[in-house]
PDB file of C-alpha atoms in Angstrom:
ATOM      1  CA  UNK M   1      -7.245  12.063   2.101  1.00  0.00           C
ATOM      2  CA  UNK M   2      -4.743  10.865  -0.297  1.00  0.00           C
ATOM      3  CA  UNK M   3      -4.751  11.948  -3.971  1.00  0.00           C
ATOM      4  CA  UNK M   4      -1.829  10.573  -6.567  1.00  0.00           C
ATOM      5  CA  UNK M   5      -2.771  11.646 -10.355  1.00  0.00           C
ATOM      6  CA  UNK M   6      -0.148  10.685 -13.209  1.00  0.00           C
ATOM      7  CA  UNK M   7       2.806  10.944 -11.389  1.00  0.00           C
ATOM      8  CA  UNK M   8       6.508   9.883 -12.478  1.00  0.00           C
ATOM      9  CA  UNK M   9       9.517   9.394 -10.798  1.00  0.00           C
ATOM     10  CA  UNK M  10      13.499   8.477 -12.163  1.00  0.00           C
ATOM     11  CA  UNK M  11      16.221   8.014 -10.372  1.00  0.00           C
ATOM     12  CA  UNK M  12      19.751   9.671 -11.720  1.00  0.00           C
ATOM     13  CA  UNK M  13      23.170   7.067 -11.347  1.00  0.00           C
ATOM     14  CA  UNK M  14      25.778   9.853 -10.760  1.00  0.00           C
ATOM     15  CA  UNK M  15      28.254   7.175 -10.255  1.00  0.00           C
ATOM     16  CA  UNK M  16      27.240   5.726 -13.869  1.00  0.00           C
ATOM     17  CA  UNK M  17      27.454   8.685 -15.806  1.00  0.00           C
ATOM     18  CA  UNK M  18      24.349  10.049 -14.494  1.00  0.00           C
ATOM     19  CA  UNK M  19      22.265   7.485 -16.241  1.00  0.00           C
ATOM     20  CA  UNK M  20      18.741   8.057 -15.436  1.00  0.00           C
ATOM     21  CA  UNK M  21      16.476   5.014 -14.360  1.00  0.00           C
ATOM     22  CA  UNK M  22      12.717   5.400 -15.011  1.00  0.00           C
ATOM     23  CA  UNK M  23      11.136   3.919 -11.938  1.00  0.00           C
ATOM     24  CA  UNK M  24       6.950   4.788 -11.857  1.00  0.00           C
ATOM     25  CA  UNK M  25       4.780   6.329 -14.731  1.00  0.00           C
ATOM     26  CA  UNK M  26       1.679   7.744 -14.647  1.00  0.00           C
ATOM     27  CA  UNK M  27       0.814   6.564 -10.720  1.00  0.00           C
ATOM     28  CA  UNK M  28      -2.096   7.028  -9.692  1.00  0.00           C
ATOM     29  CA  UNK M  29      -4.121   6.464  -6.252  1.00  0.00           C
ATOM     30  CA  UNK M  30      -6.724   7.885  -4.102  1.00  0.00           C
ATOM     31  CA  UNK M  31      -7.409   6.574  -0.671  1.00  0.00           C
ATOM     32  CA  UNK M  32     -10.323   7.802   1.719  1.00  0.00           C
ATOM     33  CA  UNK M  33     -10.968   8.115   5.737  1.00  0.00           C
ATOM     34  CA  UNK M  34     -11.147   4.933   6.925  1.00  0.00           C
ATOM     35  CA  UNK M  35      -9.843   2.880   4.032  1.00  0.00           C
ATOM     36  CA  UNK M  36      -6.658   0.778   3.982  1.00  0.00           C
ATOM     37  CA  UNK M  37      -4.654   0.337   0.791  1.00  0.00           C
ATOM     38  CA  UNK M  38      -2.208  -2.081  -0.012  1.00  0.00           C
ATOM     39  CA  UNK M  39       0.710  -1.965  -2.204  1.00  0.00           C
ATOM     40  CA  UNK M  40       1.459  -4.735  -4.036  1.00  0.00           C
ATOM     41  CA  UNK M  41       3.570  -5.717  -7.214  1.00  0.00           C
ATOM     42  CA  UNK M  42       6.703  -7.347  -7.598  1.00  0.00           C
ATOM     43  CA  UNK M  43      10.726  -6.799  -5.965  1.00  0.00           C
ATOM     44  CA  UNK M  44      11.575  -3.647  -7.921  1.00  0.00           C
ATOM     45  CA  UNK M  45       7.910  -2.497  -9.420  1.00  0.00           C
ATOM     46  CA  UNK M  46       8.031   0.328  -7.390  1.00  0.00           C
ATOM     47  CA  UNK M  47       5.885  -0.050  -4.013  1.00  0.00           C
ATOM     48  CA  UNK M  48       8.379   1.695  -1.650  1.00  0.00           C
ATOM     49  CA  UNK M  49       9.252   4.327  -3.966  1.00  0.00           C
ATOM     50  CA  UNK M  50       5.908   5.753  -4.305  1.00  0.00           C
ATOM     51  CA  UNK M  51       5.358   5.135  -0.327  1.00  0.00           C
ATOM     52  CA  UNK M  52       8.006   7.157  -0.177  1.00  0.00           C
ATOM     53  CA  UNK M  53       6.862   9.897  -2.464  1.00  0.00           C
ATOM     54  CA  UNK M  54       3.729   9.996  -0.191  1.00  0.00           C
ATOM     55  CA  UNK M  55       5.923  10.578   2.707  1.00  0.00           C
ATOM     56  CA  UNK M  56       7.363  13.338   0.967  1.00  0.00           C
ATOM     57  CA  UNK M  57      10.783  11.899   0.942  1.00  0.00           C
ATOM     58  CA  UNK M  58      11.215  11.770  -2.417  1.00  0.00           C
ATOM     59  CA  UNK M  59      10.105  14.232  -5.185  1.00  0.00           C
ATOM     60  CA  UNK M  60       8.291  13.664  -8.368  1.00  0.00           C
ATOM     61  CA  UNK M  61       9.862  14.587 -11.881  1.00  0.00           C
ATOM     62  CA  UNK M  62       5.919  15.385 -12.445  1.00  0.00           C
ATOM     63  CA  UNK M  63       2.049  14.945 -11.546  1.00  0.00           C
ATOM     64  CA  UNK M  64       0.109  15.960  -8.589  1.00  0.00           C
ATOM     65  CA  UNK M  65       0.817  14.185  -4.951  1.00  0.00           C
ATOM     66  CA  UNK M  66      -1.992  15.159  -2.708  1.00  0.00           C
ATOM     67  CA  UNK M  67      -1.878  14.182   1.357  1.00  0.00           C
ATOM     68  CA  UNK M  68      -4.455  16.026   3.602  1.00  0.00           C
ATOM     69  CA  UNK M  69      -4.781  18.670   0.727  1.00  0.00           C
ATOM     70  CA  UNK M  70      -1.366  19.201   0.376  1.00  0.00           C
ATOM     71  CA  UNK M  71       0.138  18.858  -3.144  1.00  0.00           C
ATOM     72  CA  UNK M  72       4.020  17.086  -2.189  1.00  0.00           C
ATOM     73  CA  UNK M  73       4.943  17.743  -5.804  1.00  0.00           C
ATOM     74  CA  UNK M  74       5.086  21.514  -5.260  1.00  0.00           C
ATOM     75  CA  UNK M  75       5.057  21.951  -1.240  1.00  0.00           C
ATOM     76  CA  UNK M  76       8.044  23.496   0.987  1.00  0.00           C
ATOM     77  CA  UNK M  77      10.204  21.791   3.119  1.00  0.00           C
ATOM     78  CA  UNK M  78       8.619  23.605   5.973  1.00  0.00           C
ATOM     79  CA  UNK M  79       4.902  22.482   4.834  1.00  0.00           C
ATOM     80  CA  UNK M  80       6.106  19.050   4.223  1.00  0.00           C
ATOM     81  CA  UNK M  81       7.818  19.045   7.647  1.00  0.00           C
ATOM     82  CA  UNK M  82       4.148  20.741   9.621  1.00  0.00           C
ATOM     83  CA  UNK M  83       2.329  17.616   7.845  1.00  0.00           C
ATOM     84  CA  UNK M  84       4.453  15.003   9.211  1.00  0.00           C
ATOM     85  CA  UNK M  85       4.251  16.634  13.092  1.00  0.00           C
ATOM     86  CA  UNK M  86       0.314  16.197  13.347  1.00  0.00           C
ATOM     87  CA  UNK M  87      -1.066  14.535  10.136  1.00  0.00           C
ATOM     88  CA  UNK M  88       1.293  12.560   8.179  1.00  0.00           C
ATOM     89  CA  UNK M  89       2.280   9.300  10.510  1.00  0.00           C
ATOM     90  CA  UNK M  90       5.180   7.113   8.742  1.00  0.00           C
ATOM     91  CA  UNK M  91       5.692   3.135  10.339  1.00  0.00           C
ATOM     92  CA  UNK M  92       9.124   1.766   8.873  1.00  0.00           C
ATOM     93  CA  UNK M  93      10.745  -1.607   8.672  1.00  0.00           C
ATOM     94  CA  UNK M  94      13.981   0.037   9.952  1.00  0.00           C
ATOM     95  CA  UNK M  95      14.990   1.417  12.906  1.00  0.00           C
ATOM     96  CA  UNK M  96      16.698   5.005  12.678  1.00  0.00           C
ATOM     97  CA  UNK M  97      16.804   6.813  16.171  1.00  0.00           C
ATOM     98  CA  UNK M  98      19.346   8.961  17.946  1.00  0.00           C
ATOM     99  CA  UNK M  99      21.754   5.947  19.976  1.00  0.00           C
ATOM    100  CA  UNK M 100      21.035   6.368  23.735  1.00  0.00           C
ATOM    101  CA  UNK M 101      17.726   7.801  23.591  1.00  0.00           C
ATOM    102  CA  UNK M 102      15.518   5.606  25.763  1.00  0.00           C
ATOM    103  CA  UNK M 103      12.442   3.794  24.267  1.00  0.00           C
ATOM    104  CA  UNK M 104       9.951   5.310  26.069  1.00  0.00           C
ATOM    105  CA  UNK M 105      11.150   8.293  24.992  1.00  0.00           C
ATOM    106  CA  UNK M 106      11.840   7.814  21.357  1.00  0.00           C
ATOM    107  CA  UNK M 107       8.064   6.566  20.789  1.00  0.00           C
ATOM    108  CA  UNK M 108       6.879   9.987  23.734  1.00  0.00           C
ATOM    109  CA  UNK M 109       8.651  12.405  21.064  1.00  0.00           C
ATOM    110  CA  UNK M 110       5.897  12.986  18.178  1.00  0.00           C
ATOM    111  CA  UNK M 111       3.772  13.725  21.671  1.00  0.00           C
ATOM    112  CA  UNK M 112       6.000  15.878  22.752  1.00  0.00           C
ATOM    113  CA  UNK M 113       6.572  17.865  19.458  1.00  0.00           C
ATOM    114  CA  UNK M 114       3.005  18.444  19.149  1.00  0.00           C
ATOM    115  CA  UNK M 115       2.843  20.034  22.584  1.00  0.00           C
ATOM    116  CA  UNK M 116       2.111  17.634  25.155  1.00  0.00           C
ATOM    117  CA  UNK M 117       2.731  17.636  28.687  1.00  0.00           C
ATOM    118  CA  UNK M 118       5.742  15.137  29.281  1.00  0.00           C
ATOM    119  CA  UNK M 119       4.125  13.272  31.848  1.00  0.00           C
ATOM    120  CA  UNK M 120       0.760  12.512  29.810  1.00  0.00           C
ATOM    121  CA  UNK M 121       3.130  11.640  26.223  1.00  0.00           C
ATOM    122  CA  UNK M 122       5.437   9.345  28.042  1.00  0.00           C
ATOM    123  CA  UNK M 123       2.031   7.473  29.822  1.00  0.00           C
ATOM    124  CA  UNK M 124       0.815   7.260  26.311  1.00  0.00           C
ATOM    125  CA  UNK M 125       3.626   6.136  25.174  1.00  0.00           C
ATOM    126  CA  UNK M 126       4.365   3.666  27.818  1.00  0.00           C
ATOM    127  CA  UNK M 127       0.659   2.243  27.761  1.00  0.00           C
ATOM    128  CA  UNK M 128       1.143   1.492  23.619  1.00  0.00           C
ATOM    129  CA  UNK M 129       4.600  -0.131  24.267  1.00  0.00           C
ATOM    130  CA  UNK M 130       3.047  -2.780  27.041  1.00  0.00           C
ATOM    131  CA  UNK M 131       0.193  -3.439  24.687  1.00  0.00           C
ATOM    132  CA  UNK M 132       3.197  -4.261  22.026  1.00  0.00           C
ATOM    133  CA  UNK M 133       4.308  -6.547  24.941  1.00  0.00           C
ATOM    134  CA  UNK M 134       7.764  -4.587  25.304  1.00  0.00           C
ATOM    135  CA  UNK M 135       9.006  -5.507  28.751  1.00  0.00           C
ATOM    136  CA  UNK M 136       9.034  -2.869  30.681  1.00  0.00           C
ATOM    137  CA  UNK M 137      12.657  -3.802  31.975  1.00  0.00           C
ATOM    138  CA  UNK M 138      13.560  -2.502  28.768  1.00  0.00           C
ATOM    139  CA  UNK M 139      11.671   1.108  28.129  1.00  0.00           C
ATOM    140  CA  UNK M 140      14.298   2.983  29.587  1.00  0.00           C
ATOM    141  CA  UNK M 141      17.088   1.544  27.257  1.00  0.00           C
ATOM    142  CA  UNK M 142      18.032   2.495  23.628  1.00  0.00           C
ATOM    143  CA  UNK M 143      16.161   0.601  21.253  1.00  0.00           C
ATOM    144  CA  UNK M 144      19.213   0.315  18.684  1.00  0.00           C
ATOM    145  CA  UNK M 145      20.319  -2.761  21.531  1.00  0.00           C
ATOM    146  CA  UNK M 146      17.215  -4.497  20.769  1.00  0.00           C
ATOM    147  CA  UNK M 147      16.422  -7.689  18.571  1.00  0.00           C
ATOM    148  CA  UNK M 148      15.015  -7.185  14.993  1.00  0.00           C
ATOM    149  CA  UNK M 149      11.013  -7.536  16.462  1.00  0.00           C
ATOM    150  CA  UNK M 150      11.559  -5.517  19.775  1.00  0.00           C
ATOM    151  CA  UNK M 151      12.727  -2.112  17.669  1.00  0.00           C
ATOM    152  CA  UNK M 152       9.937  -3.130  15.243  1.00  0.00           C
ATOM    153  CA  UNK M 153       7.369  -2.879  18.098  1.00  0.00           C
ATOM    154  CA  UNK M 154       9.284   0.658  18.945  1.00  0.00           C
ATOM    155  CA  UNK M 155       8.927   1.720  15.269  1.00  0.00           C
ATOM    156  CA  UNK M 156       4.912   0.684  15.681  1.00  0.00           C
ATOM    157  CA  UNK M 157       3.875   2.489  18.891  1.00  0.00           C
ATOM    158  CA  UNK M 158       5.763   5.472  17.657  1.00  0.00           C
ATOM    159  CA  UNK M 159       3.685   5.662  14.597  1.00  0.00           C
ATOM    160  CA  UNK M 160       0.631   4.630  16.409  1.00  0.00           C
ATOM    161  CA  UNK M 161       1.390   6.398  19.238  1.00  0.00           C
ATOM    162  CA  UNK M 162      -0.550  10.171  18.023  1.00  0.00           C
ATOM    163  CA  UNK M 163      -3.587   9.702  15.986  1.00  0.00           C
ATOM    164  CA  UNK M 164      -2.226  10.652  12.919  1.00  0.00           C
ATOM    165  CA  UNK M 165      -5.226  11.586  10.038  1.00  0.00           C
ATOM    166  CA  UNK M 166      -2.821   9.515   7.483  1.00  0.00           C
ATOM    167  CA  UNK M 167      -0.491   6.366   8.169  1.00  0.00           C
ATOM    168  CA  UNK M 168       2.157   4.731   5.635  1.00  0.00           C
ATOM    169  CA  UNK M 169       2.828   1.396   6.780  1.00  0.00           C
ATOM    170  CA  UNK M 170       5.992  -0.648   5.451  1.00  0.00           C
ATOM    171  CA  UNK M 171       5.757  -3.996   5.864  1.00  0.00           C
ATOM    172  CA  UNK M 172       4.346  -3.085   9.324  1.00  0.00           C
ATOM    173  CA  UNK M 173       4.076  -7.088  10.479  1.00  0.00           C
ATOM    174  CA  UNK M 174       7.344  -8.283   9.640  1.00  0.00           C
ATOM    175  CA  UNK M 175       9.513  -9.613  12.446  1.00  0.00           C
ATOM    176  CA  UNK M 176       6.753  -9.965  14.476  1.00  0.00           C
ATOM    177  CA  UNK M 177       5.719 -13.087  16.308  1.00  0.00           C
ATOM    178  CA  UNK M 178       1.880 -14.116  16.107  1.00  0.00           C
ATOM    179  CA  UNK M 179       0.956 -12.451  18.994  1.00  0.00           C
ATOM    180  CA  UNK M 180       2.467  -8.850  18.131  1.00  0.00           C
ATOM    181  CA  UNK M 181       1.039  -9.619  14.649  1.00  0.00           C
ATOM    182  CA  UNK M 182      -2.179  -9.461  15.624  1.00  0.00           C
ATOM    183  CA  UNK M 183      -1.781  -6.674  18.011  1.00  0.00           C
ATOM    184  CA  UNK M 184      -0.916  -4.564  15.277  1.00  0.00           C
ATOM    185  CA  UNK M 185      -3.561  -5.770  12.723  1.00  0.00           C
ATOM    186  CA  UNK M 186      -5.764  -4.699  15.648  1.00  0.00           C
ATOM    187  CA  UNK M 187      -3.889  -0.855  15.786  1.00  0.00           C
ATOM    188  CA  UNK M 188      -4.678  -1.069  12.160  1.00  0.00           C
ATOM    189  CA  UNK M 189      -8.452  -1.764  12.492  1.00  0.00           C
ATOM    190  CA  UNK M 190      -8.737   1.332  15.286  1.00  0.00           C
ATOM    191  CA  UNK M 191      -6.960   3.395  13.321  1.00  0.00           C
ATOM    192  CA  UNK M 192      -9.324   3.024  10.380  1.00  0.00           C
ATOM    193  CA  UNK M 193     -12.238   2.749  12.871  1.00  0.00           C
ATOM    194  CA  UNK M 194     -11.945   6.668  13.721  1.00  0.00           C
ATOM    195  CA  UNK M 195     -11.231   7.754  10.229  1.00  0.00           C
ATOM    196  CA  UNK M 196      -7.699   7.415   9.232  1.00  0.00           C
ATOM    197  CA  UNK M 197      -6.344   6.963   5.823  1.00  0.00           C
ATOM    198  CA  UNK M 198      -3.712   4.069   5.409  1.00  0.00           C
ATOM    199  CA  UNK M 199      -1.705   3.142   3.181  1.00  0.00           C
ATOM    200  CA  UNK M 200       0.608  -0.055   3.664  1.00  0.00           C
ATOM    201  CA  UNK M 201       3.425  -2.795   1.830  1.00  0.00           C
ATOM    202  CA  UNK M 202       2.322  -5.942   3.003  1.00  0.00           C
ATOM    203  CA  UNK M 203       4.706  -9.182   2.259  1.00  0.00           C
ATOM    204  CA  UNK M 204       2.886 -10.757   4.827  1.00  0.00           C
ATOM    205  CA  UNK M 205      -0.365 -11.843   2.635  1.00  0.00           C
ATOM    206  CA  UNK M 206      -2.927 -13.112   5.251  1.00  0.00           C
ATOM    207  CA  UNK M 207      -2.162  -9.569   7.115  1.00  0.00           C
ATOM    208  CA  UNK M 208      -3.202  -7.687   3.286  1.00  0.00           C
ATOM    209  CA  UNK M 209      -5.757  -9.688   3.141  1.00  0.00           C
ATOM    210  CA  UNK M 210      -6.992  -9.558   6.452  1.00  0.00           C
ATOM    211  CA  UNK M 211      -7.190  -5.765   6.837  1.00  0.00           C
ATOM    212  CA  UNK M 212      -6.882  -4.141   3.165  1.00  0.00           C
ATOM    213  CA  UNK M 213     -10.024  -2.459   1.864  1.00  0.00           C
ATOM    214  CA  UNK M 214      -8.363  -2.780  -1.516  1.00  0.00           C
ATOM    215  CA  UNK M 215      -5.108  -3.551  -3.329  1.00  0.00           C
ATOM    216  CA  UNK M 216      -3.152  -1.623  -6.222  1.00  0.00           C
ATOM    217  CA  UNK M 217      -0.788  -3.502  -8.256  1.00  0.00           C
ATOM    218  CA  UNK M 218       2.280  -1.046  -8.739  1.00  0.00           C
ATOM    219  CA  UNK M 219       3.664  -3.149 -11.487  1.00  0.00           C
ATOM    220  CA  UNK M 220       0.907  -1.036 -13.886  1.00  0.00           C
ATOM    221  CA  UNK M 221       2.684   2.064 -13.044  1.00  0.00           C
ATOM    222  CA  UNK M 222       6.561   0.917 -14.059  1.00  0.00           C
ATOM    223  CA  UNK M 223       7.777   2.037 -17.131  1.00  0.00           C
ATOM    224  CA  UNK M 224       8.147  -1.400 -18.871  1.00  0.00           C
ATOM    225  CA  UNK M 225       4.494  -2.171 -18.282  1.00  0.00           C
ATOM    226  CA  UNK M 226       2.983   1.578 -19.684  1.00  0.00           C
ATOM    227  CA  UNK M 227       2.506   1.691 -23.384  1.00  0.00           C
ATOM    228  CA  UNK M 228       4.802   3.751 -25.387  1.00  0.00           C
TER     229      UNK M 228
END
């Protein structure tokens, strides 16, 4: 599901006289249906760059960056944009939603954008949020008034919330409290129960260890640790 073959990616300072920082070297990764991968390294090696990458957020200065069959490294904006609606799901630490948009409905949108009725998305969507343990006092408010582990239980039934084929997870535990911990390591076993391909940054090592099939060190991939 998820092919990464010798890629490289610098960052330019424009500010600095457009110094160019050489951040990941010859990456490479493959994940299959039903595996989860962890990220791991070091602050700086390089772990949410190359999630990142796989999101399509960033682009490569070179190598191949296959999701689903799509190749990142040379896709549109339009093909990048189709693979996030149905196959490409994306959990992040922070929360970045439209202010005033009610929870409910901020986790019902990827539903909605793929066609579904309204009624069934926001039913989905409300019956992920109360397994999160999100008071429902609190669905029909905007998430950007919530604490630090309420909007990261918003961020986690959004991603969770359409079977997407392939998940990136960033630090998908943190700010949780034991119980919505393991709630989501749960999510995370379904999800690679019926076949998805995950990819994750875990700080939180019992989680990795817990639910990773396998771990890649992204420290091998920065430029300081690659052999001239």
């Amino acid at each position: 599901m998820i092919r990464v073959a010798d890629v490289s990616k610098n960052f330019a300072l424009h500010a600095q006289g457009g110094t160019v920082i050489p951040v990941l070297q010859g990456a490479a990764l493959t994940v299959r249906a039903g595996e989860c991968v962890a990220l791991t390294g070091s602050s700086g090696s390089g772990k949410s760059t190359l999630l990142r990458l796989l999101q399509g957020n960033y682009a490569p200065a070179g190598g191949v960056i296959e999701v689903a069959g799509l190749d990142l490294a040379t896709a549109t904006p339009r093909q990048v944009s189709a693979l996030r609606r149905g196959t490409l799901g994306y959990v992040s630490q922070f929360l970045r939603v439209v202010p005033r948009v009610p929870a409910l409905d901020v986790v019902a949108d990827p539903l909605l954008t793929l066609g579904m009725e309204e009624g069934e998305a926001r039913d989905r969507a409300g019956a992920l949020l109360a397994q999160l343990n999100l008071p429902e006092r609190l669905w029909g408010l905007s998430p950007t008034t919530f604490s630090g582990g309420e909007q990261q239980r918003v961020n986690i039934a959004r991603g969770f919330v359409h079977p997407y084929p392939v998940l990136l997870l960033d630090e998908p535990t943190a700010s949780l409290d034991p119980v919505n911990r393991a709630v989501v390591l749960q999510l995370i076993r379904d999800a690679k129960a019926r076949g998805a391909a995950l990819v994750g940054i875990f700080h939180d090592a019992p989680a990795r260890a817990e639910i990773a099939d396998r771990e890649v060190d992204v420290t091998v991939f920065s430029p300081q640790a690659v052999p001239a």
